[in-house]
Coordinates of C-alpha atoms and ligand atoms in Angstrom, one line a residue:
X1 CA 0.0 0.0 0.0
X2 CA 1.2 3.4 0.5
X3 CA 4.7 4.2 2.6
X4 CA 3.8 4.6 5.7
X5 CA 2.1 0.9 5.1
X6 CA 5.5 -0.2 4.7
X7 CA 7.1 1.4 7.8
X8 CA 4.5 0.0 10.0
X9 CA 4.8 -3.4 8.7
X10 CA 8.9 -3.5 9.4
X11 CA 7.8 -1.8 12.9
X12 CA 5.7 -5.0 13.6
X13 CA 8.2 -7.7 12.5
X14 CA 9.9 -7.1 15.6
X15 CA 7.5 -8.1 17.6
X16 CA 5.6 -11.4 16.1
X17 CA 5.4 -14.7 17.6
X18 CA 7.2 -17.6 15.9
X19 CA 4.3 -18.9 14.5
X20 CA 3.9 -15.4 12.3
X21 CA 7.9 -15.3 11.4
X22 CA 7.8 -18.7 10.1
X23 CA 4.8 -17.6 7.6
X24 CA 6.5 -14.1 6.8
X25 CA 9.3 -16.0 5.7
X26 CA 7.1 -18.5 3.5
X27 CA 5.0 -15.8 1.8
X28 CA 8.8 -13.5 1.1
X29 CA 10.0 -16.8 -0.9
X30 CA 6.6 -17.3 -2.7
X31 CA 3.1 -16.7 -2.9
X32 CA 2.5 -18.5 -6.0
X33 CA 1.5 -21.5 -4.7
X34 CA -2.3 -21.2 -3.7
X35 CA -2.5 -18.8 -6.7
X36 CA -2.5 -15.9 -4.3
X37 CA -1.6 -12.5 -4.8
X38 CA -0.1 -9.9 -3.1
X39 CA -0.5 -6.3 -2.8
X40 CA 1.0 -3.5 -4.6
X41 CA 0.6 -4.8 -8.3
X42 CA 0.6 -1.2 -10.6
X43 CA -2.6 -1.3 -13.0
X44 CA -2.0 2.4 -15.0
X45 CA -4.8 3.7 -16.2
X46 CA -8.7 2.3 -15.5
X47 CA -10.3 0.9 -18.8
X48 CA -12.7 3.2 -19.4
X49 CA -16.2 1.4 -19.8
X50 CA -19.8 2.4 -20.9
X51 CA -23.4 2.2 -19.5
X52 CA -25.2 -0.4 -21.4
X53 CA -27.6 0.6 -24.1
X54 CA -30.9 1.8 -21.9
X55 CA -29.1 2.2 -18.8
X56 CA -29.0 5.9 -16.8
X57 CA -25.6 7.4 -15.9
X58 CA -25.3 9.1 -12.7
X59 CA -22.4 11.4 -12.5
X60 CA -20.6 13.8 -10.2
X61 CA -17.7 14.8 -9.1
X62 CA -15.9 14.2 -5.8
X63 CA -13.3 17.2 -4.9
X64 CA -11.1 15.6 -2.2
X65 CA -9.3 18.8 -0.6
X66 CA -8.5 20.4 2.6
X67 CA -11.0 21.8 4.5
X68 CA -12.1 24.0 7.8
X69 CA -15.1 22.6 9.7
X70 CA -17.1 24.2 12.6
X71 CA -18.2 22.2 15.2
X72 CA -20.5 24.0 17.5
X73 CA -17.7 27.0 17.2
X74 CA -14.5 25.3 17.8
X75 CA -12.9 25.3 14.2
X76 CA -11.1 22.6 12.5
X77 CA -8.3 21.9 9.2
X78 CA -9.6 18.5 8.0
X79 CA -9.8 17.0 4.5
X80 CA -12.9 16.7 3.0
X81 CA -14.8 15.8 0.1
X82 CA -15.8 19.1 -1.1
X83 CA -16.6 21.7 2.1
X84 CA -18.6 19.8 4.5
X85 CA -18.5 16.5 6.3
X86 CA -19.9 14.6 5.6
X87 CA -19.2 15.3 1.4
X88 CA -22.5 15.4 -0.7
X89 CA -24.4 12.7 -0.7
X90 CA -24.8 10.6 -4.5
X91 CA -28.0 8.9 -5.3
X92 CA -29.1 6.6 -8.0
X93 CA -31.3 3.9 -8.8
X94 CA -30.6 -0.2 -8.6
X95 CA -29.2 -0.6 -12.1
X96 CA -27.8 2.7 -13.2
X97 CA -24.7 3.4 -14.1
X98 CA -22.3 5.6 -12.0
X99 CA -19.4 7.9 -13.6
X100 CA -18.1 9.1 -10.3
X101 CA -14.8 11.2 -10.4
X102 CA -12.3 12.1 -7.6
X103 CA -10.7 14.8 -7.9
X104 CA -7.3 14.6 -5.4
X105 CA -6.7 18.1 -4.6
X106 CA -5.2 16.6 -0.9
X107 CA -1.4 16.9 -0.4
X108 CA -1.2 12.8 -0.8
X109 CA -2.2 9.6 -2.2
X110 CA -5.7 8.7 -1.8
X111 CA -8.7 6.6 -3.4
X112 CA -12.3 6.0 -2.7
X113 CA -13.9 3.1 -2.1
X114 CA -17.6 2.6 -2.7
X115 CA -18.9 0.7 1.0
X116 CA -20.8 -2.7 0.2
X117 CA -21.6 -1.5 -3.3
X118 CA -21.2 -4.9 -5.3
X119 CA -18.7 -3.4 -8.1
X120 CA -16.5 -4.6 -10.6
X121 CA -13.9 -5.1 -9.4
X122 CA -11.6 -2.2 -10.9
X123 CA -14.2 0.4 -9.2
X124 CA -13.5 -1.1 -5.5
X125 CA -10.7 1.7 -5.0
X126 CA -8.2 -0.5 -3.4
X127 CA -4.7 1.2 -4.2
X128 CA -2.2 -2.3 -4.5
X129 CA -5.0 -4.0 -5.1
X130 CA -7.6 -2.8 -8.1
X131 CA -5.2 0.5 -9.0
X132 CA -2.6 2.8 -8.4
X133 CA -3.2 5.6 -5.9
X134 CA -4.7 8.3 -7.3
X135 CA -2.4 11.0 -7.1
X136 CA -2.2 14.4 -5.6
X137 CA -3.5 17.1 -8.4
X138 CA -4.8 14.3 -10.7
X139 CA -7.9 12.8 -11.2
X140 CA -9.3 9.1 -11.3
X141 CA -12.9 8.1 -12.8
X142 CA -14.9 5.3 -11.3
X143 CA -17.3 3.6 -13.2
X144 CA -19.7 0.8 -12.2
X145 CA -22.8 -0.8 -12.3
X146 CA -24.9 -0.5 -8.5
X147 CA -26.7 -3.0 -9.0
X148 CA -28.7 -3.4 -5.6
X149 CA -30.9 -0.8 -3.9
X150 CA -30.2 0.2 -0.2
X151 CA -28.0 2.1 2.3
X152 CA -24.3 2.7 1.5
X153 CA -21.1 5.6 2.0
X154 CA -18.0 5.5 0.7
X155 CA -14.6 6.8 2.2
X156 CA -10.8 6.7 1.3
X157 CA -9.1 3.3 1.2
X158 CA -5.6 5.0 1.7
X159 CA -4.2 4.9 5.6
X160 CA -6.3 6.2 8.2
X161 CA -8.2 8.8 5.7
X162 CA -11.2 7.7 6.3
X163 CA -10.9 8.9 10.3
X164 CA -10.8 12.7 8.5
X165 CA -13.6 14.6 7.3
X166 CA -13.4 12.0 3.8
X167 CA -16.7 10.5 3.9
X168 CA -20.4 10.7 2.6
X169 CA -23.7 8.7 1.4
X170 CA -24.1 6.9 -1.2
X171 CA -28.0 5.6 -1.5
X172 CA -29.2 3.3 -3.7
X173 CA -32.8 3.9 -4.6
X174 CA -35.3 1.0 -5.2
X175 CA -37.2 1.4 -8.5
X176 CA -39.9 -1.2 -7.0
X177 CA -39.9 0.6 -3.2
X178 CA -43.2 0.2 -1.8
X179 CA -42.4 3.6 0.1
X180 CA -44.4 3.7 2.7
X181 CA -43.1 6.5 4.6
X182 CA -43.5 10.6 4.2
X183 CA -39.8 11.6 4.8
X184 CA -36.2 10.4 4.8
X185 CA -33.2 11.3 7.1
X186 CA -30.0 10.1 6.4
X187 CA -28.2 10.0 9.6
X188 CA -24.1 9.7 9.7
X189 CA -22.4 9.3 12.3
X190 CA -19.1 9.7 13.4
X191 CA -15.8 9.7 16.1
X192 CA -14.0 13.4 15.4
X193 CA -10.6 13.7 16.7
X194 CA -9.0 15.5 13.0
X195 CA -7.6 19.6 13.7
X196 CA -8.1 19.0 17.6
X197 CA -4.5 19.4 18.1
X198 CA -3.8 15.9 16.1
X199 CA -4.4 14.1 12.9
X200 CA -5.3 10.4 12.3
X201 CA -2.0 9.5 11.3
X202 CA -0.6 11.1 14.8
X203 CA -3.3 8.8 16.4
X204 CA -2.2 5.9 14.3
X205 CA 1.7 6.6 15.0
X206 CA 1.3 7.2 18.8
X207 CA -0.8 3.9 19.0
X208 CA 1.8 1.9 17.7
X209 CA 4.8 3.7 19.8
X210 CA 3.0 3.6 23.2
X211 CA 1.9 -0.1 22.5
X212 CA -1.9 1.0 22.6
X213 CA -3.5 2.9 24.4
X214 CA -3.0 4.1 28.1
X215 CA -5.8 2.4 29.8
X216 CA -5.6 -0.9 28.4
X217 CA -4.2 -4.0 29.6
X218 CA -2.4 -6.5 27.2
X219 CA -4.2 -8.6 25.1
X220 CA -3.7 -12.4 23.3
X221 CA -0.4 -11.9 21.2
X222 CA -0.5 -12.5 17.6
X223 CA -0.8 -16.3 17.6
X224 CA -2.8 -17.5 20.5
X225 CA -5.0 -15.3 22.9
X226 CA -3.7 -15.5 26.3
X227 CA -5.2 -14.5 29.4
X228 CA -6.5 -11.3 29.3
X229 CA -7.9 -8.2 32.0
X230 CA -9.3 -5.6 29.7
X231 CA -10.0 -3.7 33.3
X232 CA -12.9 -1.3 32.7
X233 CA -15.4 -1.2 30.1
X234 CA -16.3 2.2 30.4
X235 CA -19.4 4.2 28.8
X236 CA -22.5 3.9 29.3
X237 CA -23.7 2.4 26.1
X238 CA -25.7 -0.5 26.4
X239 CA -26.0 -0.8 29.7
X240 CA -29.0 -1.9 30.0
X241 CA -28.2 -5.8 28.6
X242 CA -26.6 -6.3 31.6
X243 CA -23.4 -7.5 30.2
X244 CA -23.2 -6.0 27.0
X245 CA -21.8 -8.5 24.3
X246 CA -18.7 -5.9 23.4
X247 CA -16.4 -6.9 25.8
X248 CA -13.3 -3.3 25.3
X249 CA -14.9 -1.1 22.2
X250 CA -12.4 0.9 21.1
X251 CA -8.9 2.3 21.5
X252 CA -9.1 6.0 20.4
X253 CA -10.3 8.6 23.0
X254 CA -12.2 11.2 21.0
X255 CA -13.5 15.0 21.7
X256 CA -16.9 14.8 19.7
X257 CA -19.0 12.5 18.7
X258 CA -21.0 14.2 15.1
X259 CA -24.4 13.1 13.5
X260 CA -24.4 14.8 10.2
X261 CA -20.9 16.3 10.9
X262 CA -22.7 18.5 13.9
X263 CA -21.7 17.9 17.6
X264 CA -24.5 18.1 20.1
X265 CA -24.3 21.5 21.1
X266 CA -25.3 22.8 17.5
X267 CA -27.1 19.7 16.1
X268 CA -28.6 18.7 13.1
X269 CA -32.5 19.1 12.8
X270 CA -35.0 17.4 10.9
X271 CA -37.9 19.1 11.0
X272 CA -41.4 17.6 10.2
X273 CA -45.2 16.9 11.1
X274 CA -46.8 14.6 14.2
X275 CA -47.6 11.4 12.5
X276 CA -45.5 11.8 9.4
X277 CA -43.6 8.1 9.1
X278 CA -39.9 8.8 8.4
X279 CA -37.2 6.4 7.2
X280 CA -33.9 7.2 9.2
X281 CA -30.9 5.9 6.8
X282 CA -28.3 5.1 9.5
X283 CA -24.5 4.7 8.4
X284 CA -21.8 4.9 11.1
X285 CA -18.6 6.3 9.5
X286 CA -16.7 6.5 12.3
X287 CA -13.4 4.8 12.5
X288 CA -13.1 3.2 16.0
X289 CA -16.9 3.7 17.9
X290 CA -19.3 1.7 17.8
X291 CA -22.6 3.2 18.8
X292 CA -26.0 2.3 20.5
X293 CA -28.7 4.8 18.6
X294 CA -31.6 5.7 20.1
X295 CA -34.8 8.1 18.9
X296 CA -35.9 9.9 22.5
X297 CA -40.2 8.9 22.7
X298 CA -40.2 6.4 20.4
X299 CA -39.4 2.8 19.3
X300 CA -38.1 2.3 15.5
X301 CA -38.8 -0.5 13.0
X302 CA -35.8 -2.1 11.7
X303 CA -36.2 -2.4 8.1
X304 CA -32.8 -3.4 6.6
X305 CA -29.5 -3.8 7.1
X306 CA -26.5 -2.8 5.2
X307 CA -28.9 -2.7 2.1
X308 CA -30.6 -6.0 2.9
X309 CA -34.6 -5.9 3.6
X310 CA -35.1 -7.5 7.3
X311 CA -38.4 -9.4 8.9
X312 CA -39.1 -5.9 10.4
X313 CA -38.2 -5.5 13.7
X314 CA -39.5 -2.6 16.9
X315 CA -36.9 -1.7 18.9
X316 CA -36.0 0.7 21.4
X317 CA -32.7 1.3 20.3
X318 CA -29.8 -0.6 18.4
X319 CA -25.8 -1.4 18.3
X320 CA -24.7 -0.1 15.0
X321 CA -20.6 -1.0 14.6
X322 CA -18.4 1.0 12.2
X323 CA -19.3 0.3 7.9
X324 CA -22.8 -1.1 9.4
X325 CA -25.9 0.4 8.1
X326 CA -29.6 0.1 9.3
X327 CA -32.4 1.7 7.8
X328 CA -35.5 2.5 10.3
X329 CA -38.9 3.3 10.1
X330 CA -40.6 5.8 13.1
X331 CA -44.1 7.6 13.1
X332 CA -43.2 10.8 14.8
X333 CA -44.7 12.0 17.6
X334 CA -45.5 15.8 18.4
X335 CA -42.5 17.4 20.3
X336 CA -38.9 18.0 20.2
X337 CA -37.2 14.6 20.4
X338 CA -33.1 13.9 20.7
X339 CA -31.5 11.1 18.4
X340 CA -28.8 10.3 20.5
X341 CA -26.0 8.3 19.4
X342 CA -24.0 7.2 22.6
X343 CA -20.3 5.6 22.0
X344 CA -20.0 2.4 23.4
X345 CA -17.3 1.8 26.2
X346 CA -16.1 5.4 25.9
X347 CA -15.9 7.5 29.1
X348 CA -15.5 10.9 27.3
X349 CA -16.1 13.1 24.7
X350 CA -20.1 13.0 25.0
X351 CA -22.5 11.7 22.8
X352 CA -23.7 12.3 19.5
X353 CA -27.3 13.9 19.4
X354 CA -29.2 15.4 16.2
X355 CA -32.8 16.5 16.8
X356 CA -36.3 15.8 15.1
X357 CA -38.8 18.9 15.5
X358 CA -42.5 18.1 14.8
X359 CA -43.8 20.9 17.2
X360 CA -43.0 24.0 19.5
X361 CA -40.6 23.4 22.3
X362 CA -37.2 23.7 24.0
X363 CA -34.4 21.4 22.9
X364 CA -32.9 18.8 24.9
X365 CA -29.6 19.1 26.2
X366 CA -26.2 17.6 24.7
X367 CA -26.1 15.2 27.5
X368 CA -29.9 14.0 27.3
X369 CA -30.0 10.6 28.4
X370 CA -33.5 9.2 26.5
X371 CA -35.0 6.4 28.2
X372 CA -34.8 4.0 25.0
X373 CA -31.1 4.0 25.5
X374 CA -31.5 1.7 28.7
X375 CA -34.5 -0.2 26.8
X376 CA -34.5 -3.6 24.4
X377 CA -30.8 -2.6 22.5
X378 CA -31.0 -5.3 19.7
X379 CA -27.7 -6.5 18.4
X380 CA -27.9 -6.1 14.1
X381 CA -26.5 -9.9 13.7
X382 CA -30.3 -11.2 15.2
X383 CA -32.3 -9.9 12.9
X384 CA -33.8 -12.3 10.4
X385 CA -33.7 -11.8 7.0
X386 CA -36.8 -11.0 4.9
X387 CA -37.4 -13.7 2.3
X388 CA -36.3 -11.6 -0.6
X389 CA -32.6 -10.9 0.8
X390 CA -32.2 -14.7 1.8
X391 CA -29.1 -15.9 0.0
X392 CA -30.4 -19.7 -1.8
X393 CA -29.6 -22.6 0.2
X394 CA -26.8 -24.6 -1.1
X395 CA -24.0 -26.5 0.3
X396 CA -20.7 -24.9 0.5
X397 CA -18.0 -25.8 -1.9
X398 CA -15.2 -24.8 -0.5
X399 CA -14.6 -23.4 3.1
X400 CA -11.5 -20.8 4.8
X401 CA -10.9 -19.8 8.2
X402 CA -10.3 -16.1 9.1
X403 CA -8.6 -15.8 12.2
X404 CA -9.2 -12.0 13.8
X405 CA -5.7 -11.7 15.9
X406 CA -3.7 -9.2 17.4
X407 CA -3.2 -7.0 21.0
X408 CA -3.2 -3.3 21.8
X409 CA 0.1 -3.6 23.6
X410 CA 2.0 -3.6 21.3
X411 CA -0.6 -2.5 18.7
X412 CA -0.2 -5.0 16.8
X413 CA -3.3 -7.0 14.8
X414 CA -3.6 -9.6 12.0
X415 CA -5.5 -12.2 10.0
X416 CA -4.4 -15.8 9.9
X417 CA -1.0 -15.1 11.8
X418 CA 0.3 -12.1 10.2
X419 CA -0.5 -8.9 9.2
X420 CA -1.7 -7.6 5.8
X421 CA 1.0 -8.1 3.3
X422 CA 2.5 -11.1 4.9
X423 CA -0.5 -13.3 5.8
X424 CA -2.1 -15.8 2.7
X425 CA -4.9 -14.7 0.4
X426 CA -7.6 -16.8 1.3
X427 CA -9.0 -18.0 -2.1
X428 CA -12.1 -18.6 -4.2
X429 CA -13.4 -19.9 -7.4
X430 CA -16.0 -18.0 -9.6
X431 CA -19.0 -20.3 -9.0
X432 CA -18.3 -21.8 -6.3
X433 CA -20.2 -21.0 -2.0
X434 CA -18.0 -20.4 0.1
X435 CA -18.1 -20.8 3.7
X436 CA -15.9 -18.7 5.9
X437 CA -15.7 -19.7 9.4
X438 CA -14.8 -16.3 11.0
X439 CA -13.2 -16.2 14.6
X440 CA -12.4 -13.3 16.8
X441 CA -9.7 -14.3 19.1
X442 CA -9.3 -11.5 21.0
X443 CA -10.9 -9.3 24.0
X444 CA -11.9 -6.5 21.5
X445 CA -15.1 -6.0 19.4
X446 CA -14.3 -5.9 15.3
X447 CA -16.4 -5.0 12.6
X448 CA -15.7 -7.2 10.0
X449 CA -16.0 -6.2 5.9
X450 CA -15.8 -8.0 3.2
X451 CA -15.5 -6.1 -0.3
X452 CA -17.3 -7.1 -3.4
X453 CA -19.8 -9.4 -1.9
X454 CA -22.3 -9.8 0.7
X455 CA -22.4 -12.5 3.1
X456 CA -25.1 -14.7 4.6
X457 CA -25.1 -15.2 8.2
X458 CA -26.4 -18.8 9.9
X459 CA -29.6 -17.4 10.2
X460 CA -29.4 -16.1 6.6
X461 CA -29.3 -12.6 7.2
X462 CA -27.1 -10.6 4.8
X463 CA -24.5 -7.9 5.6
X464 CA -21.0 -6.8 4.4
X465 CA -20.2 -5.3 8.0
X466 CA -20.9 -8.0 11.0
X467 CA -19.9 -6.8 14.8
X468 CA -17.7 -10.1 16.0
X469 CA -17.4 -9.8 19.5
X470 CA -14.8 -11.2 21.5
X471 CA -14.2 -14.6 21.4
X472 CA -17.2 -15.1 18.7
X473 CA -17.1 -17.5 16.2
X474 CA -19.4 -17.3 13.1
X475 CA -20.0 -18.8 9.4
X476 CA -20.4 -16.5 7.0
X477 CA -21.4 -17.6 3.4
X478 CA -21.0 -16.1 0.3
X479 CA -21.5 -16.8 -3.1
X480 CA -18.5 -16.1 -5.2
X481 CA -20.4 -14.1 -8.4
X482 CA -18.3 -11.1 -8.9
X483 CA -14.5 -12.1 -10.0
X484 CA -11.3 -9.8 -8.9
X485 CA -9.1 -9.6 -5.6
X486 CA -11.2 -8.5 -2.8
X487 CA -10.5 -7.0 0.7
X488 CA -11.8 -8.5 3.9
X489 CA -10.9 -6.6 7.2
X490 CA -11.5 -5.1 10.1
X491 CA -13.6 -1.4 9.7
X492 CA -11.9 -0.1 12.9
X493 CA -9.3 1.7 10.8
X494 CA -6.6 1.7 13.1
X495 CA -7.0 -2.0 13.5
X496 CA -6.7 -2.4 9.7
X497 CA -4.1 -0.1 9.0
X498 CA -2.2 -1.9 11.5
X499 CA -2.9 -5.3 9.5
X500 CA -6.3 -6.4 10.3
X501 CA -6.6 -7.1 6.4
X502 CA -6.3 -10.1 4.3
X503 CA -7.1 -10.7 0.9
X504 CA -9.7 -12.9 -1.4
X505 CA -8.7 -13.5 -4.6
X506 CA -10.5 -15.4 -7.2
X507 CA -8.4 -18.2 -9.1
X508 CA -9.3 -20.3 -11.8
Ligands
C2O601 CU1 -15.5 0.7 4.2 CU2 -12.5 -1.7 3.0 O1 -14.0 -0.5 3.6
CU602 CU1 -10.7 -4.5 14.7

């Protein structure tokens, strides 16, 4: 990947089990053998390609560039797609055809990759991987087929970008929606730490120098997990399961917490009419919180997830993890009401809040604690799937394991014994189900991604983004439909950038 990619990885070397050295030097002599590939292949320029005869183009143009935010009157030097954070959002249908251009006006490498969208695979934005790095003053056009309707964003895949202002939606409109609701909110949220007196890749280089971060205990080295006393869990999120399935949430200690780029002291309003029915398009873009949302005096109906129709589900609020995306229904009532997005296992920096006006009234405070928060929190991964999103059944194929590894101290994490770059492609061919028995063997929640694809849980429930708590072990199915070398990793960004990554390449 990029440079500071490289340093990182010859930081880590020092400090792998056996187990790990033994495959770094395997993979140095050869990776030929399983027909996988490694990163940072050079491509040149995309093949330009064309929207099929009948089909709609969608186009825009994404300026990435530095930027200066306000939050609630403390100002900040971020990068940014365009002025604001989050960037414009893009819509289009199921089936167009998008001509999307970046525009790298940012003093270094970057990309974009389009979050859960399945794309061929020269679109996926993976620098190393599907193209060069788009460089700075040039331009790079993205061209693909969305071909399913539902909730996405898209973000850098360069570094820690993404934990800058670099982010925005991307919805995918259903041509056969039944609708069914009178307004729709699109709701990001995100950890802000970027112009505070730091940057990401400060964040990124202090993590790995101090070994993680201050609070935290050691966790299972590389190759085994150890014993482990993660001391406190911290925040307040999700208290109210009693023992909250997260186990330690997150390593970064942020100053805001933003819905729609706005911290709680200046939020975000939607403002509509008692008994209007509004779908809130949920996407957390924030790089290492998870959240538990909840809508002050009212329950919300689940209706998908990361683009996937649900059974629908009432709930009083819900755990949404980094790249996840849920899409809820709610009848408003008359009032002022807080949508409160509390970070889960983090003792400060507040909570993110955004308001809904239906009627006259004062507004809640920053620190509003609405009752729902304490209610039924449902965890994304138990929702069943409506019929239509149910992937057939079928028998796998051809299985993998994907072992999530790694400890904050040292910062070190991997997949299948080694970082990114020295661990083995896991493999697939173009036909074939595969079944990927996914572990997390470590004391940390992850977010766990795959590119290209979505996946099927046991249950049959379909996501690109699943929370793995610790210890968790889970099949995830797939069917392998959309040819190229794919990413699978972690979506807390530090956690990949630090080698939570691992590729799936098809091979004939
Ligand atoms: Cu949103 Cu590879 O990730
Ligand atoms: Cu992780």
């Amino acid at each position: 990947m990029t440079d500071s990619a490289l340093t990182r990885r010859t930081l880590l070397l020092g400090g792998l089990g056996v187990a790990s050295v033994a495959t770094l030097a395997a993979c140095s002599g050869a990776s030929g053998t399983t027909g996988g590939r490694m990163p940072s292949r050079t491509f040149g320029a995309p093949v330009p390609v064309s929207p099929s005869p009948g089909q709609k183009t969608v186009t825009a143009t994404l300026t990435a560039k530095p930027a200066t935010l306000d939050l609630g009157g403390r100002t900040v030097s971020t990068w940014a797609y365009g002025d604001t954070a989050p960037g414009p959002v893009v819509r289009a249908t199921a089936g167009d055809f998008l001509r999307l251009t970046l525009d790298n006006q940012l003093p270094a490498d970057t990309t974009v990759h389009w979050h859960g969208i399945r794309l061929r695979n020269a679109a996926d934005g993976v620098p190393g991987m599907t193209q060069d790095p788009v460089k700075p003053g040039t331009r790079f056009v993205y061209e693909f087929t969305a071909p399913d309707p539902g909730t996405y964003f898209f973000h850098p895949h360069v570094g820690v970008q993404l934990d800058r202002g670099l982010y925005a939606p991307l919805v995918i409109q259903d041509p056969d929606e039944p609708g069914g609701y009178d307004a729709e909110w699109i709701v990001v949220l995100d950890d802000w730490v970027d112009g505070t007196g730091t940057t990401p890749d400060d964040v990124l280089k202090k993590l790995i120098a101090d070994g993680g971060p201050a609070s935290s205990g050691g966790m299972g080295g590389m190759g085994g997990m150890g014993g482990m006393d993660h001391g406190s869990m911290g925040g307040m999120g999700g208290m109210s399961m009693g023992s909250p399935p997260w186990g330690d949430a997150g390593d970064v200690t942020y100053p805001f917490f933003l819905i729609n780029g706005k911290p709680p002291t200046d939020p975000d309003v939607l403002t509509a009419k008692p008994g209007q029915k509004v779908r809130l398009r949920v996407i957390n873009a924030a790089s290492d919180t998870i959240f538990t949302l909840a809508l002050g005096g009212h329950r919300m109906t689940i209706t998908h997830t990361d683009g996937h129709a649900v059974q629908p589900t009432e709930v009083d609020a819900f755990y949404i993890g980094m790249g996840e995306r849920y899409d809820a229904v709610v009848t408003l009532a008359d009032g002022v009401f807080p949508l409160v997005a509390r970070p889960f296992g983090k003792t400060s920096g507040g909570q993110a809040m955004a308001l809904i006006r239906t009627g006259p009234g004062a507004a809640p405070t920053a620190g509003v604690n609405p009752a729902e928060l304490s209610g039924q929190v449902l965890i994304g991964s138990q929702l069943q799937p409506a019929a239509s999103a149910r992937l057939p059944d079928r028998k796998p194929d051809a299985t993998a394991r994907l072992d999530l590894q790694g400890s904050m101290k040292p910062y070190q994490w991997g997949i299948n014994g080694a970082p990114f770059g020295s661990n083995e492609p896991l493999t697939v061919k173009a036909g074939q189900r595969l079944r990927i028995t996914a572990t997390n063997m470590t004391m940390m929640t992850h977010p766990l991604h795959l590119h290209g694809h979505t996946f099927a849980l046991p249950s049959g429930l379909r996501k690109d983004t699943v929370l793995m708590a610790p210890m968790e072990s889970l099949s995830i199915d797939l069917d392998a439909d959309n040819a190229g070398d794919w990413m699978i990793h972690c979506h807390n960004i530090y956690h990949a950038e630090a080698g939570m990554m691992i590729a799936l390449n098809y091979v004939a």
